[in-house]
Amino acid sequence: MAELIRRPLFNPEGDTEVNKRKMIGGNTTNLNDFNNMKYPWVSDWYRQAMNNFWIPEEINLSKDIKDYPMLDGPERRAYDKILSFLIFLDSIQTANLPNVSEYITANEVDLCLSIQTFQECIHSQSYSYMLDTICNPHERDEILFQWKDDEHLLKRNTFIGEQYNAFQKDKNLHNFLRVLIANYILEGVYFYSGFMFFYNLGRNGKMPGSVQEIRYINRDENTHLWLFRNILLELKKEEPELFTPESEAMIREMIKEGVNQEIEWGHYVIGDEIEGLNKQMITDYIKYLGNQRFSSLDLGVLYPGYEEEPESMKWVSQYANANLVKTDFFEARSTAYAKSSALVDDL
């Protein structure tokens, strides 16, 4: 492809043959046909995503109301800052996904992006529900807009936000690939690192409602990570000229920058002051995440020695999987499905 082409919405002259369908640059009619899909993994993804439907207000936050004022100072500070971070990035994620979708010409994948956009809205609703329940209006606004006064938090938001803005200004193939990688970093490194803090609260017997909200969000983000990983792998097959040595070096540097920023953020917001976590555990876990994301794109090892989940952090995946949903996204297959109504909160 020489250029990135926006798909037309009404295109009666488009191709109807499945074998002519492409991730980008295809000639799509935009007809949603669930009986004919080019990408077989989409069927599993769609089923999983639809089964994940949940409503934030279903989760009881009554204990959180009592726990929140009693959190230790470092825990309360980390809770507020990490929640502010998650709120902001989920919000710009919601706004950016339609920009990506405009250039996806495989209709079944475009449907997946529409579901992801809806789920990001649910996540924003969930964070608002958490804040409205445990905080007074003044505290709520302080948390929502902490990025205005905290340079560390603003830096965290800026790295991803600037990639999204660059694509808005110049929608070319290079920026399209960068925005896909930025999305991948957001879903697979930033969010996972933030979730880890909440799971540590849970294992310390604190804020169980918030922990369960995060579990549901984590389950959705697992599917989002799987989706963007598969989009990138399909593009690698269909548009190999996009994945030059220079592009792969760019991907390496973007993921490394994301990892470095996340480690710096974790040391700042959590540090060595919270029971159950310390800077070394944070560093090891985030390098492991970066390694997983890089290697799952068939690009090799980013951080030698960090191929396995750190022993000190195995509790994170145990908490994330406590809702009985397990998905092996690096094998690109779902291993279990469960409707949210069937989930059991074992905290």
Coordinates of C-alpha atoms in Angstrom, one line a residue:
M1 CA 0.0 0.0 0.0
A2 CA 1.3 3.5 -0.9
E3 CA -1.2 5.3 1.3
L4 CA -3.8 4.8 4.0
I5 CA -7.3 5.0 2.5
R6 CA -10.5 5.8 4.5
R7 CA -13.2 3.3 3.8
P8 CA -16.4 4.6 2.2
L9 CA -19.6 4.0 4.2
F10 CA -21.8 3.3 1.2
N11 CA -20.0 1.2 -1.4
P12 CA -22.4 -1.0 -3.5
E13 CA -19.5 -1.8 -5.9
G14 CA -17.4 -3.3 -3.1
D15 CA -16.1 -6.8 -3.1
T16 CA -18.3 -9.5 -1.8
E17 CA -15.8 -12.4 -1.9
V18 CA -14.3 -13.2 1.5
N19 CA -10.9 -14.0 0.1
K20 CA -10.6 -10.4 -1.2
R21 CA -11.2 -8.9 2.3
K22 CA -8.3 -7.0 3.9
M23 CA -7.6 -5.5 7.2
I24 CA -6.8 -2.1 5.6
G25 CA -7.0 -1.0 1.9
G26 CA -9.8 -3.4 1.0
N27 CA -12.9 -2.6 -1.1
T28 CA -15.6 -3.3 1.4
T29 CA -19.3 -3.1 1.1
N30 CA -19.6 -2.7 4.9
L31 CA -22.1 -5.5 5.0
N32 CA -22.0 -7.3 8.3
D33 CA -22.2 -11.0 7.5
F34 CA -21.6 -13.3 10.5
N35 CA -21.7 -16.4 8.3
N36 CA -18.7 -15.4 6.2
M37 CA -15.6 -14.2 8.0
K38 CA -12.1 -14.1 6.7
Y39 CA -10.5 -14.1 10.1
P40 CA -11.7 -17.1 12.1
W41 CA -10.4 -15.8 15.4
V42 CA -13.1 -13.0 15.3
S43 CA -15.9 -15.5 16.0
D44 CA -14.4 -16.4 19.4
W45 CA -13.5 -12.8 20.2
Y46 CA -17.0 -11.6 19.4
R47 CA -18.6 -14.4 21.6
Q48 CA -16.3 -13.6 24.5
A49 CA -16.9 -9.9 24.3
M50 CA -20.6 -10.2 24.2
N51 CA -20.6 -12.6 27.1
N52 CA -18.6 -10.1 29.1
F53 CA -21.5 -7.6 29.3
W54 CA -21.8 -6.1 32.8
I55 CA -23.2 -3.1 34.6
P56 CA -21.0 -1.2 37.1
E57 CA -23.8 -0.6 39.6
E58 CA -24.2 -4.3 40.0
I59 CA -21.2 -4.3 42.3
N60 CA -21.7 -3.5 46.0
L61 CA -19.3 -0.7 47.2
S62 CA -20.7 -0.4 50.7
K63 CA -17.4 -1.7 52.3
D64 CA -15.4 0.6 50.1
I65 CA -17.2 3.6 51.5
K66 CA -16.0 2.6 55.0
D67 CA -12.5 1.5 53.8
Y68 CA -11.6 4.5 51.7
P69 CA -11.2 7.1 54.6
M70 CA -9.2 4.4 56.5
L71 CA -6.6 3.7 53.8
D72 CA -3.0 4.4 54.8
G73 CA -1.7 7.7 53.4
P74 CA 0.4 6.1 50.6
E75 CA -2.5 3.8 49.7
R76 CA -5.0 6.6 49.5
R77 CA -2.6 8.7 47.4
A78 CA -1.9 5.8 45.0
Y79 CA -5.6 4.9 44.8
D80 CA -6.5 8.5 43.7
K81 CA -3.6 8.9 41.2
I82 CA -3.9 5.5 39.6
L83 CA -7.7 5.9 39.3
S84 CA -7.2 9.4 37.7
F85 CA -4.8 7.8 35.3
L86 CA -7.1 5.0 34.3
I87 CA -10.1 7.4 33.9
F88 CA -8.2 9.7 31.5
L89 CA -6.8 7.0 29.3
D90 CA -10.1 5.1 29.0
S91 CA -11.7 8.4 28.0
I92 CA -9.3 9.2 25.2
Q93 CA -9.4 5.5 24.2
T94 CA -13.2 5.8 23.7
A95 CA -12.7 8.9 21.5
N96 CA -9.8 7.4 19.4
L97 CA -11.2 4.0 18.5
P98 CA -13.6 5.3 15.8
N99 CA -10.6 7.0 14.2
V100 CA -8.9 3.6 13.8
S101 CA -12.1 2.0 12.7
E102 CA -12.5 4.4 9.8
Y103 CA -9.6 2.6 8.1
I104 CA -10.3 -1.0 8.9
T105 CA -11.9 -2.6 5.8
A106 CA -12.6 -6.0 7.3
N107 CA -16.2 -5.6 8.5
E108 CA -16.0 -8.3 11.2
V109 CA -13.0 -6.6 12.8
D110 CA -14.8 -3.2 12.6
L111 CA -17.6 -4.8 14.6
C112 CA -15.1 -5.8 17.2
L113 CA -13.8 -2.2 17.5
S114 CA -17.4 -1.0 17.9
I115 CA -17.9 -3.4 20.9
Q116 CA -14.6 -2.3 22.4
T117 CA -15.6 1.4 22.1
F118 CA -18.9 0.5 24.0
Q119 CA -16.9 -1.3 26.7
E120 CA -14.6 1.6 27.2
C121 CA -17.7 3.7 27.9
I122 CA -18.7 1.1 30.5
H123 CA -15.3 1.4 32.1
S124 CA -15.6 5.2 32.3
Q125 CA -19.0 4.7 33.9
S126 CA -17.5 2.3 36.4
Y127 CA -14.8 4.7 37.5
S128 CA -17.4 7.5 37.9
Y129 CA -19.6 5.1 39.9
M130 CA -16.6 4.3 42.2
L131 CA -15.8 8.0 42.7
D132 CA -19.4 9.1 43.2
T133 CA -19.8 6.4 45.8
I134 CA -16.7 6.8 47.9
C135 CA -15.9 10.5 47.5
N136 CA -17.6 13.8 48.1
P137 CA -18.0 16.0 45.0
H138 CA -14.9 18.1 45.8
E139 CA -12.7 15.0 46.2
R140 CA -14.2 13.5 43.1
D141 CA -13.2 16.6 41.0
E142 CA -9.7 16.7 42.5
I143 CA -9.1 13.1 41.4
L144 CA -10.6 13.5 38.0
F145 CA -8.3 16.4 37.1
Q146 CA -5.1 15.5 39.0
W147 CA -3.3 15.5 35.7
K148 CA -3.6 19.3 35.6
D149 CA -1.3 19.6 38.6
D150 CA 0.7 16.5 38.7
E151 CA 3.5 16.6 36.1
H152 CA 4.2 12.9 36.5
L153 CA 0.6 12.0 35.7
L154 CA 0.5 14.5 32.7
K155 CA 3.6 12.9 31.3
R156 CA 2.0 9.4 31.5
N157 CA -1.1 10.7 29.6
T158 CA 1.0 12.7 27.1
F159 CA 3.0 9.7 25.6
I160 CA -0.1 8.0 24.4
G161 CA -2.1 11.1 23.8
E162 CA 0.5 12.6 21.4
Q163 CA 0.4 9.4 19.3
Y164 CA -3.3 9.7 19.0
N165 CA -3.1 13.4 18.1
A166 CA -0.4 12.8 15.5
F167 CA -2.7 10.3 13.7
Q168 CA -5.5 12.9 13.8
K169 CA -3.3 15.5 12.1
D170 CA -1.7 13.2 9.5
K171 CA -3.5 9.9 8.8
N172 CA -0.7 8.1 7.0
L173 CA 0.4 4.5 7.2
H174 CA 3.3 5.3 9.5
N175 CA 1.1 7.1 12.0
F176 CA -1.5 4.4 11.7
L177 CA 1.0 1.7 12.8
R178 CA 2.1 4.0 15.6
V179 CA -1.4 4.5 16.9
L180 CA -2.0 0.7 16.8
I181 CA 1.1 0.2 18.9
A182 CA 0.2 3.0 21.3
N183 CA -3.2 1.3 21.8
Y184 CA -1.4 -2.0 22.4
I185 CA 0.9 -0.4 25.0
L186 CA -2.1 1.3 26.7
E187 CA -4.1 -2.0 26.9
G188 CA -1.3 -4.4 27.6
V189 CA 1.2 -2.5 29.9
Y190 CA -0.4 0.6 31.4
F191 CA -3.8 -0.8 32.3
Y192 CA -2.3 -4.1 33.6
S193 CA 0.1 -2.2 35.8
G194 CA -2.7 -0.1 37.2
F195 CA -4.9 -3.1 37.9
M196 CA -2.0 -4.7 39.9
F197 CA -2.3 -2.0 42.6
F198 CA -6.0 -2.7 43.1
Y199 CA -5.4 -6.4 43.4
N200 CA -2.8 -5.7 46.1
L201 CA -5.5 -3.8 48.0
G202 CA -7.7 -6.8 47.6
R203 CA -5.2 -9.3 49.0
N204 CA -4.8 -6.9 52.0
G205 CA -8.5 -7.1 52.6
K206 CA -9.3 -3.5 51.4
M207 CA -11.7 -2.0 48.9
P208 CA -13.3 -5.2 47.7
G209 CA -15.9 -3.5 45.5
S210 CA -13.2 -1.5 43.7
V211 CA -11.3 -4.7 43.2
Q212 CA -14.2 -6.4 41.6
E213 CA -14.9 -3.4 39.3
I214 CA -11.3 -3.7 38.2
R215 CA -11.7 -7.4 37.6
Y216 CA -14.5 -6.9 35.2
I217 CA -12.6 -4.1 33.5
N218 CA -9.5 -6.3 33.3
R219 CA -11.5 -9.1 31.7
D220 CA -12.6 -6.6 29.0
E221 CA -9.1 -5.3 28.5
N222 CA -7.8 -8.8 28.0
T223 CA -10.1 -9.1 24.9
H224 CA -9.0 -5.6 23.7
L225 CA -5.4 -6.6 24.0
W226 CA -6.1 -9.8 22.0
L227 CA -7.9 -7.8 19.3
F228 CA -5.1 -5.4 18.7
R229 CA -2.5 -8.1 18.8
N230 CA -4.3 -10.0 16.1
I231 CA -4.9 -6.9 14.0
L232 CA -1.2 -6.2 14.1
L233 CA -0.3 -9.9 13.2
E234 CA -2.8 -9.9 10.3
L235 CA -1.3 -6.6 9.0
K236 CA 2.1 -8.2 9.2
K237 CA 0.9 -10.9 6.9
E238 CA -1.1 -8.7 4.5
E239 CA 1.1 -5.6 4.4
P240 CA 4.7 -6.8 5.1
E241 CA 6.1 -3.5 3.7
L242 CA 4.7 -1.9 6.9
F243 CA 7.0 -4.0 9.0
T244 CA 10.4 -2.9 7.8
P245 CA 13.5 -3.1 10.1
E246 CA 12.9 0.6 10.8
S247 CA 9.3 0.0 11.8
E248 CA 10.2 -2.9 14.0
A249 CA 12.9 -0.7 15.7
M250 CA 10.1 1.9 16.2
I251 CA 7.9 -0.7 17.8
R252 CA 10.7 -1.8 20.1
E253 CA 11.5 1.8 21.2
M254 CA 7.8 2.6 21.7
I255 CA 7.3 -0.4 24.0
K256 CA 10.5 0.2 25.8
E257 CA 9.5 3.8 26.4
G258 CA 6.1 2.7 27.6
V259 CA 7.7 0.2 30.0
N260 CA 10.2 2.8 31.2
Q261 CA 7.5 5.4 31.9
E262 CA 5.4 2.8 33.6
I263 CA 8.2 1.8 35.9
E264 CA 9.0 5.4 36.7
W265 CA 5.3 6.0 37.4
G266 CA 5.1 2.9 39.6
H267 CA 8.1 4.0 41.7
Y268 CA 6.5 7.5 42.1
V269 CA 3.0 6.5 42.9
I270 CA 3.6 3.2 44.8
G271 CA 7.3 3.1 45.7
D272 CA 8.3 1.1 48.8
E273 CA 5.5 2.5 51.1
I274 CA 2.6 0.2 50.4
E275 CA 2.3 -3.2 52.1
G276 CA 2.8 -6.0 49.6
L277 CA 4.6 -4.0 46.9
N278 CA 8.0 -2.5 46.4
K279 CA 10.0 -0.9 43.6
Q280 CA 11.7 -4.1 42.6
M281 CA 8.5 -6.0 42.3
I282 CA 7.1 -3.2 40.2
T283 CA 10.1 -3.2 37.9
D284 CA 10.2 -6.9 37.5
Y285 CA 6.4 -7.1 36.7
I286 CA 6.4 -4.3 34.2
K287 CA 9.4 -5.6 32.3
Y288 CA 7.7 -9.0 32.2
L289 CA 4.6 -7.3 30.7
G290 CA 6.7 -5.4 28.1
N291 CA 8.4 -8.7 27.2
Q292 CA 5.1 -10.5 26.8
R293 CA 3.7 -7.7 24.5
F294 CA 6.8 -7.5 22.3
S295 CA 7.3 -11.3 22.0
S296 CA 3.6 -11.9 21.2
L297 CA 4.1 -9.8 18.0
D298 CA 6.7 -12.4 17.0
L299 CA 9.5 -9.8 17.4
G300 CA 11.7 -11.8 19.8
V301 CA 12.7 -11.0 23.4
L302 CA 12.7 -7.4 24.7
Y303 CA 14.1 -8.0 28.2
P304 CA 16.2 -11.2 28.5
G305 CA 15.5 -12.9 31.8
Y306 CA 12.0 -11.6 32.1
E307 CA 10.2 -14.2 30.0
E308 CA 8.4 -15.7 33.0
E309 CA 6.0 -14.1 35.4
P310 CA 8.0 -13.1 38.4
E311 CA 7.5 -15.4 41.4
S312 CA 6.8 -12.4 43.6
M313 CA 3.9 -11.3 41.4
K314 CA 2.1 -14.5 40.6
W315 CA -0.8 -13.3 42.8
V316 CA -1.7 -10.7 40.2
S317 CA -2.9 -13.2 37.6
Q318 CA -4.6 -15.2 40.4
Y319 CA -6.6 -12.1 41.3
A320 CA -7.3 -11.3 37.7
N321 CA -8.6 -14.8 37.0
A322 CA -10.6 -15.1 40.2
N323 CA -13.8 -14.3 38.2
L324 CA -13.5 -17.7 36.5
V325 CA -12.6 -16.3 33.1
K326 CA -9.3 -17.5 31.6
T327 CA -8.2 -16.4 28.2
D328 CA -4.9 -17.4 26.7
F329 CA -4.5 -14.4 24.3
F330 CA -0.9 -15.2 23.3
E331 CA -2.1 -18.5 21.9
A332 CA -5.0 -16.5 20.3
R333 CA -7.7 -18.7 21.6
S334 CA -10.4 -18.5 24.3
T335 CA -10.4 -21.2 26.9
A336 CA -13.5 -20.4 28.8
Y337 CA -16.6 -18.2 28.6
A338 CA -18.8 -16.9 31.4
K339 CA -21.6 -14.4 31.6
S340 CA -21.1 -11.7 34.2
S341 CA -24.2 -12.8 36.1
A342 CA -22.6 -16.2 36.7
L343 CA -19.4 -14.8 38.2
V344 CA -18.6 -15.3 41.8
D345 CA -16.8 -12.7 43.9
D346 CA -14.6 -14.8 46.2
L347 CA -13.0 -11.9 48.1

